[in-house]
Amino acid sequence: MSEREPVGVIGVGWVGLVTAAGFAELGHEVYARDILPEKIDALKRGEVPIHEPGLDELVEKNRDRLHFTTDMGEVVSNAQLLFCCVDTPPTYSGDADLSSVERVVEELGESTDHALVMKSTVPVGTGRTIQRRRAEVGYVSCPEFLKEGAAVADFMNPDRVVVGAGPESADFADRVEKLYEPLGAPVVRTDVASAEMIKLASNAFLATKISFINEIANVSEELGADVEEVARGMGLDERIGPHFLRAGIGYGGSCFPKDVSALKQLAGNSGYHFQLLSSVIEVNELQKRRTIGKLQKHLGSLVDKEIALLGLAFKPHTDDVREATALVLAHRLLGEGASVRIYDPVALDAAGDLLAGATISGSAEQALDGADACVLVTEWPEFRELDWTGTVKDLMRNPLVVDGRNFLDDEALRAAGYTYEGIGRPAASAVEA
Ligand code: UGA
């Protein structure tokens, strides 16, 4: 096999497009297929449909090697390694919806020259089921660990590459490994089920870390400790590590909520009650709602109060609003009778009808003008740059800030006369005492 292996990508969403552009950057011809003609047409014109730092440039730079198509035949006739990157959203039962994966499997020809390389996050056991049905096609599990907002950098510098395959697909797995070789990351070569579990267990563990530190934050508020200091002190223990110990108003996004619930559900379906994950999910749901209590503590009833939400995207540097905490908050606030204004630098278009009832603001200042309180939901860097002690202070009707990400300078805000509520940071009275 030549150094430059043509790569097929099926499903050009966020994972598919980053994967396609990444392999093109490594010098491979990439045949990327999506069923949505308008998406493919846009990509052919060089328009990138998602906000992901560095992705526009990568697509533009590698335009000659990126072949976007709606035709599965074009992919299959040009590439043998077919990276499956279609979505697997949660169903109402909490299981993963595998209908897009099923469609891809149906479309595969009966070729022994091809392998399906599963990047989509699927329940443990999916690979085995597919292999039973399509024994002639090779199968490799190669789960995705990219973070939105840092996906291009993550593709180029992965912590590890996981390649799972049975003995019958060992040659294909070798070829997948080879594709990633220039990145110099450790490769975990394993069986398919273990690779599938590595993905779910990694996300579930990271979500557990977040819910854990959020509970420490909540207790710290009661006991007068500062969770930022606590996390710093904990994180220096090598066994704990400093990452994913940022307390906040709960995790969101298309991955953690879905994958934690999928793993819990999967365990349940097999007869095992995964008690810890039930708590991780519950803590996260409650964490989103604690903000309402913090607002009520200072404002009393929220009826007719003007609340400004800064940030809508589930995290900065993305326009993804799936499972975004801001959506839950906006609807809870509307339910309490408050008026909600919301501003986000990039994600407002993506929200569409999801924000019905709330007012979309054209700038942070517009959202804050006349507000009774501000809730910082997403830690976009530009929110730190606002003139909090000058313009913003003058604009707000009541200087109350609930900082859902412990992102702002609490001392400066308090000194300027704000009532500041962070997450797991001592309240003003405790500091003064
Ligand atoms: C996550 C994983 O980090 C990736 O490794 C994985 O590939 C991806 O899911 C996936 O399965 O596709 P992502 O959802 O893009 O990536 O974003 P993260 O940076 O992990 O953040 C997830 C959520 O946790 C965000 O809402 C963020 O605000 C929150 N978070 C993160 C915290 O509240 N505290 C932290 O310390 C870290």
XYZ file of C-alpha atoms and ligand atoms in Angstrom:
470
model
C 0.000 0.000 0.000
C 1.323 3.415 -0.971
C 2.264 6.004 1.653
C -0.631 8.106 0.411
C -3.696 6.025 1.082
C -6.925 7.512 -0.320
C -9.397 8.040 2.499
C -13.185 7.862 2.400
C -15.238 9.895 4.861
C -18.939 9.198 5.202
C -20.904 11.943 6.925
C -19.431 15.428 6.697
C -20.561 16.853 10.021
C -18.215 18.261 12.582
C -16.180 15.045 13.088
C -16.267 14.121 9.391
C -15.126 17.490 8.131
C -12.269 17.803 10.619
C -11.202 14.227 9.831
C -11.391 14.858 6.080
C -9.447 18.113 6.267
C -6.919 16.557 8.671
C -6.147 13.598 6.414
C -5.956 15.922 3.398
C -3.435 18.014 5.338
C -1.400 14.820 5.870
C -1.250 14.481 2.088
C -4.018 11.967 1.351
C -6.722 12.286 -1.278
C -9.990 12.396 0.647
C -13.421 11.492 -0.736
C -16.002 12.887 1.622
C -19.661 12.136 1.199
C -22.765 13.579 2.795
C -26.414 12.992 1.935
C -27.221 16.728 2.104
C -26.638 18.267 -1.346
C -26.724 21.845 -0.022
C -23.920 21.065 2.431
C -21.813 19.450 -0.287
C -22.466 22.343 -2.689
C -21.361 24.821 -0.026
C -18.202 22.836 0.700
C -17.405 22.652 -3.009
C -17.606 26.441 -3.060
C -15.145 26.459 -0.145
C -17.743 27.452 2.457
C -17.311 25.719 5.819
C -20.710 25.284 7.513
C -19.465 25.125 11.121
C -17.501 27.472 13.337
C -14.289 25.669 14.269
C -10.998 27.559 14.692
C -8.529 26.816 11.890
C -10.920 24.663 9.880
C -11.685 27.184 7.113
C -7.974 27.610 6.508
C -7.329 23.855 6.494
C -10.144 23.201 4.023
C -8.990 26.051 1.783
C -5.346 24.967 1.901
C -6.188 21.378 0.944
C -8.988 22.083 -1.505
C -7.324 20.099 -4.306
C -7.183 16.939 -2.212
C -10.702 17.242 -0.764
C -13.376 15.722 -2.996
C -16.862 16.421 -1.637
C -19.706 14.377 -3.051
C -23.198 13.056 -2.372
C -22.374 9.869 -4.253
C -21.345 6.868 -2.144
C -20.178 5.152 -5.359
C -17.542 7.856 -5.870
C -16.168 7.269 -2.378
C -16.148 3.468 -2.626
C -14.497 3.439 -6.042
C -11.693 5.736 -4.873
C -11.003 4.683 -1.290
C -10.936 1.431 0.650
C -10.808 2.776 4.189
C -14.231 4.305 4.769
C -14.364 6.443 7.922
C -17.925 6.463 9.221
C -18.579 9.870 10.815
C -22.377 10.041 10.826
C -24.268 11.229 13.884
C -25.593 8.942 16.605
C -27.913 11.235 18.579
C -29.709 10.084 21.715
C -33.194 8.606 21.472
C -35.936 9.346 23.993
C -34.928 6.208 25.893
C -31.352 7.450 26.278
C -29.961 4.840 23.870
C -27.949 5.947 20.836
C -29.913 6.301 17.593
C -27.999 4.158 15.122
C -30.224 4.729 12.095
C -27.597 6.809 10.234
C -24.966 4.122 10.875
C -27.452 1.463 9.716
C -27.999 3.344 6.455
C -24.257 3.489 5.813
C -23.915 -0.247 6.480
C -26.775 -0.952 4.049
C -25.081 1.109 1.358
C -21.754 -0.713 1.560
C -21.031 -2.981 -1.346
C -20.043 -6.609 -0.789
C -16.370 -5.919 -1.174
C -13.529 -7.597 0.668
C -11.336 -4.650 -0.371
C -13.153 -2.208 1.870
C -13.279 -1.611 5.591
C -15.711 0.469 7.575
C -13.692 2.502 10.084
C -16.099 3.554 12.815
C -15.452 7.082 14.120
C -19.045 7.698 15.195
C -19.608 7.029 18.892
C -21.573 3.788 19.099
C -22.688 1.481 21.909
C -20.306 -1.296 22.874
C -21.262 -4.297 20.764
C -22.219 -2.324 17.640
C -19.112 -3.432 15.754
C -19.798 -7.078 16.518
C -23.377 -6.751 15.242
C -22.286 -5.038 12.032
C -19.584 -7.627 11.430
C -22.093 -10.455 11.792
C -24.262 -8.855 9.144
C -21.520 -7.735 6.749
C -18.778 -10.292 7.310
C -17.283 -9.636 3.868
C -16.407 -6.016 4.708
C -13.545 -5.229 7.088
C -14.340 -3.448 10.352
C -12.146 -1.204 12.484
C -13.188 0.856 15.488
C -11.288 4.140 15.651
C -13.158 6.367 18.091
C -12.978 10.126 17.988
C -11.556 12.191 20.855
C -11.648 15.666 19.297
C -12.939 18.572 21.362
C -15.126 21.120 19.637
C -13.447 24.490 19.481
C -10.018 22.813 19.465
C -10.702 20.035 16.979
C -8.089 20.909 14.368
C -5.356 21.118 17.003
C -6.609 17.873 18.564
C -6.533 16.086 15.199
C -2.928 17.105 14.665
C -1.854 16.356 18.259
C -3.923 13.482 19.633
C -3.151 12.153 23.126
C -3.657 8.683 21.711
C -5.110 6.883 18.726
C -7.311 3.891 19.483
C -7.550 1.209 16.800
C -9.784 -1.767 17.527
C -10.122 -4.728 15.194
C -10.511 -8.480 15.153
C -7.879 -10.736 13.538
C -9.830 -10.830 10.246
C -9.450 -7.044 9.881
C -5.871 -6.796 11.169
C -4.516 -5.615 7.802
C -7.054 -2.831 7.593
C -6.255 -1.843 11.184
C -2.550 -1.656 10.240
C -3.454 0.702 7.414
C -5.516 2.903 9.734
C -2.593 2.995 12.162
C -0.308 4.027 9.329
C -2.540 6.962 8.445
C -2.052 8.367 11.944
C 1.660 7.520 12.154
C 2.937 11.004 11.171
C 1.158 12.460 14.208
C 3.466 10.511 16.532
C 0.767 9.659 19.081
C 0.720 6.448 21.118
C -1.518 3.860 19.477
C -3.758 1.619 21.560
C -4.340 -1.466 19.467
C -7.183 -3.543 20.840
C -10.314 -5.515 20.030
C -13.442 -3.766 18.732
C -15.535 -3.911 21.926
C -12.709 -2.506 24.061
C -12.157 0.347 21.599
C -15.863 1.166 21.740
C -15.747 1.089 25.547
C -12.620 3.303 25.700
C -14.577 6.056 23.983
C -17.654 5.872 26.200
C -15.669 5.361 29.388
C -13.398 8.338 28.616
C -16.310 10.724 28.142
C -18.140 9.298 31.157
C -15.035 9.728 33.310
C -14.522 13.336 32.203
C -18.179 14.100 32.893
C -17.770 12.478 36.316
C -14.824 14.763 37.039
C -16.965 17.786 36.169
C -19.943 16.713 38.282
C -17.566 15.897 41.125
C -15.920 19.320 41.122
C -19.344 20.954 40.767
C -20.490 19.216 43.939
C -17.271 20.250 45.699
C -18.053 23.798 44.529
C -21.561 23.662 45.937
C -20.319 22.416 49.301
C -17.492 24.991 49.223
C -20.094 27.747 48.908
C -21.674 26.521 52.120
C -18.396 26.081 53.971
C -16.501 29.161 52.776
C -13.854 27.423 50.658
C -12.893 28.573 47.161
C -13.271 25.821 44.573
C -10.712 27.450 42.273
C -8.089 27.035 44.981
C -9.350 23.575 45.832
C -9.127 22.444 42.180
C -5.619 23.896 41.875
C -4.502 22.039 44.960
C -6.116 18.796 43.866
C -4.912 19.008 40.279
C -1.248 19.065 41.218
C -1.602 15.491 42.428
C -0.436 13.559 39.370
C -3.022 10.893 40.002
C -5.788 13.465 39.749
C -4.412 15.893 37.150
C -5.465 19.515 36.575
C -7.868 19.000 33.676
C -11.641 19.006 33.767
C -11.761 20.386 37.271
C -13.341 23.689 36.273
C -16.528 24.135 38.253
C -19.384 25.742 36.369
C -23.038 25.582 35.490
C -22.852 22.081 34.129
C -21.535 20.346 31.051
C -23.396 20.431 27.750
C -22.688 19.720 24.123
C -23.391 16.915 21.743
C -21.132 14.394 23.467
C -21.072 14.261 27.260
C -24.830 14.300 27.904
C -25.410 11.770 25.127
C -22.518 9.446 25.900
C -22.983 9.374 29.666
C -26.619 8.504 29.238
C -25.812 5.973 26.480
C -23.315 4.166 28.732
C -25.743 4.169 31.640
C -28.465 2.844 29.351
C -26.163 0.249 27.817
C -25.208 -1.008 31.273
C -28.890 -1.097 32.233
C -29.802 -3.036 29.101
C -27.202 -5.621 30.071
C -28.681 -5.885 33.577
C -26.170 -3.701 35.416
C -27.255 -0.530 37.209
C -24.478 2.024 36.736
C -25.260 3.968 39.880
C -22.399 6.461 39.654
C -23.473 7.685 36.220
C -27.031 8.244 37.409
C -25.619 10.689 39.969
C -23.318 12.338 37.435
C -26.335 13.091 35.238
C -28.517 14.273 38.115
C -25.809 16.557 39.518
C -25.393 18.105 36.080
C -29.098 18.791 35.680
C -29.331 20.355 39.140
C -26.216 22.423 38.518
C -27.829 24.168 35.552
C -30.803 25.115 37.709
C -28.874 26.400 40.738
C -28.397 29.686 38.901
C -32.112 30.384 39.266
C -31.777 30.108 43.050
C -28.810 32.476 43.027
C -30.817 35.064 41.093
C -33.808 34.655 43.402
C -31.563 35.067 46.451
C -30.828 38.625 45.339
C -33.878 39.586 43.286
C -36.687 37.729 45.031
C -39.360 36.882 42.485
C -38.074 36.876 38.907
C -41.402 37.991 37.446
C -40.773 40.834 34.972
C -37.064 40.936 35.842
C -34.773 41.580 32.883
C -32.068 38.912 32.817
C -29.148 39.098 30.380
C -27.548 35.807 29.380
C -24.040 36.157 27.980
C -23.229 33.145 25.830
C -25.357 30.523 24.186
C -22.901 28.033 22.686
C -22.257 25.079 25.019
C -18.660 26.272 25.240
C -16.540 29.003 23.632
C -15.099 28.857 20.106
C -17.987 26.874 18.690
C -21.455 27.702 17.387
C -22.806 24.383 18.667
C -25.866 24.825 20.863
C -26.724 21.175 21.352
C -27.545 20.550 25.032
C -26.359 24.076 25.771
C -26.925 25.134 29.374
C -28.094 28.557 28.174
C -31.149 26.991 26.539
C -32.205 25.282 29.768
C -31.616 28.481 31.714
C -33.481 30.693 29.244
C -36.544 28.465 29.416
C -36.438 28.147 33.206
C -36.176 31.931 33.502
C -39.062 32.472 31.099
C -40.990 29.928 33.157
C -40.327 32.074 36.248
C -41.835 35.066 34.453
C -38.537 36.846 33.703
C -37.653 38.567 30.436
C -34.568 37.048 28.876
C -32.122 38.751 26.550
C -29.305 36.698 25.140
C -26.138 37.424 23.232
C -23.499 35.120 21.761
C -20.737 36.117 19.343
C -21.380 33.238 16.907
C -24.097 30.840 18.020
C -27.327 32.854 17.793
C -28.182 31.741 14.242
C -27.776 28.096 15.216
C -30.413 28.403 17.945
C -33.341 29.214 15.632
C -36.683 28.436 17.289
C -34.990 27.016 20.395
C -34.913 30.528 21.847
C -38.579 31.322 21.278
C -39.724 33.823 23.903
C -36.261 35.278 24.534
C -34.901 38.461 22.964
C -31.817 38.121 20.793
C -29.375 40.976 21.378
C -26.950 42.322 18.815
C -24.172 42.844 21.353
C -23.320 42.119 24.965
C -23.931 45.776 25.823
C -27.371 45.663 24.259
C -28.247 42.600 26.346
C -26.974 44.296 29.508
C -28.727 47.613 28.913
C -31.310 47.960 31.699
C -30.743 44.411 32.976
C -31.551 43.446 36.557
C -28.918 40.723 36.431
C -26.354 39.196 34.119
C -25.603 35.490 33.935
C -22.324 34.626 32.248
C -23.028 31.249 30.650
C -20.244 30.742 28.109
C -16.686 31.901 28.742
C -16.096 33.693 25.441
C -12.865 35.718 25.856
C -14.587 38.889 24.632
C -16.862 38.845 27.697
C -13.833 39.371 29.904
C -12.861 42.372 27.820
C -16.132 44.213 28.430
C -15.812 47.493 30.317
C -17.409 46.002 33.426
C -16.486 48.761 35.829
C -17.438 51.564 33.400
C -19.930 51.212 30.559
C -21.506 47.959 31.714
C -21.992 49.186 35.263
C -23.748 52.288 33.931
C -25.915 50.270 31.569
C -27.217 47.720 34.065
C -30.264 48.644 36.128
C -28.968 46.490 38.974
C -25.313 45.405 39.159
C -25.797 41.686 39.834
C -23.554 39.170 38.055
C -23.866 35.402 38.295
C -20.652 34.124 36.767
C -21.443 30.576 35.698
C -17.849 29.867 34.673
C -15.829 31.694 37.350
C -14.491 33.641 34.428
C -14.621 37.261 35.501
C -12.426 39.152 37.946
C -14.568 38.774 41.065
C -12.488 41.168 43.168
C -12.620 43.942 40.565
C -16.356 43.527 40.126
C -17.042 43.573 43.842
C -14.785 46.603 44.280
C -16.812 48.364 41.579
C -20.002 47.759 43.508
C -21.335 44.639 41.852
C -22.986 41.828 43.695
C -20.970 38.920 42.319
C -21.939 35.260 42.581
C -19.533 32.708 41.186
C -19.600 28.938 41.414
C -17.995 27.624 44.580
C -16.371 30.949 45.356
C -16.955 32.464 48.766
C -19.757 35.018 48.826
C -18.845 38.678 49.386
C -19.865 38.569 53.030
C -17.645 35.551 53.659
C -14.679 37.322 52.043
C -15.182 40.420 54.128
C -15.716 38.520 57.382
C -15.855 16.019 24.514
C -14.510 15.358 24.875
O -13.716 16.283 25.616
C -13.772 14.936 23.603
O -12.592 14.231 23.959
C -14.681 14.022 22.796
O -14.082 13.649 21.559
C -15.971 14.733 22.488
O -16.617 15.116 23.717
C -16.837 13.767 21.722
O -17.222 12.729 22.260
O -17.042 13.969 20.512
P -16.609 18.455 23.669
O -17.996 18.009 24.018
O -16.351 19.066 22.347
O -15.581 17.211 23.794
O -16.170 19.566 24.712
P -15.391 19.626 26.124
O -14.312 20.622 26.013
O -15.017 18.281 26.588
O -16.517 20.248 27.065
C -17.740 19.570 27.323
C -18.544 20.335 28.355
O -17.946 20.233 29.646
C -18.689 21.833 28.094
O -20.011 22.223 28.359
C -17.718 22.479 29.062
O -18.093 23.778 29.429
C -17.825 21.518 30.233
N -16.635 21.515 31.113
C -15.441 21.076 30.649
C -16.754 21.933 32.428
O -17.839 22.340 32.895
N -15.647 21.894 33.232
C -14.457 21.460 32.797
O -13.501 21.447 33.604
C -14.339 21.045 31.475
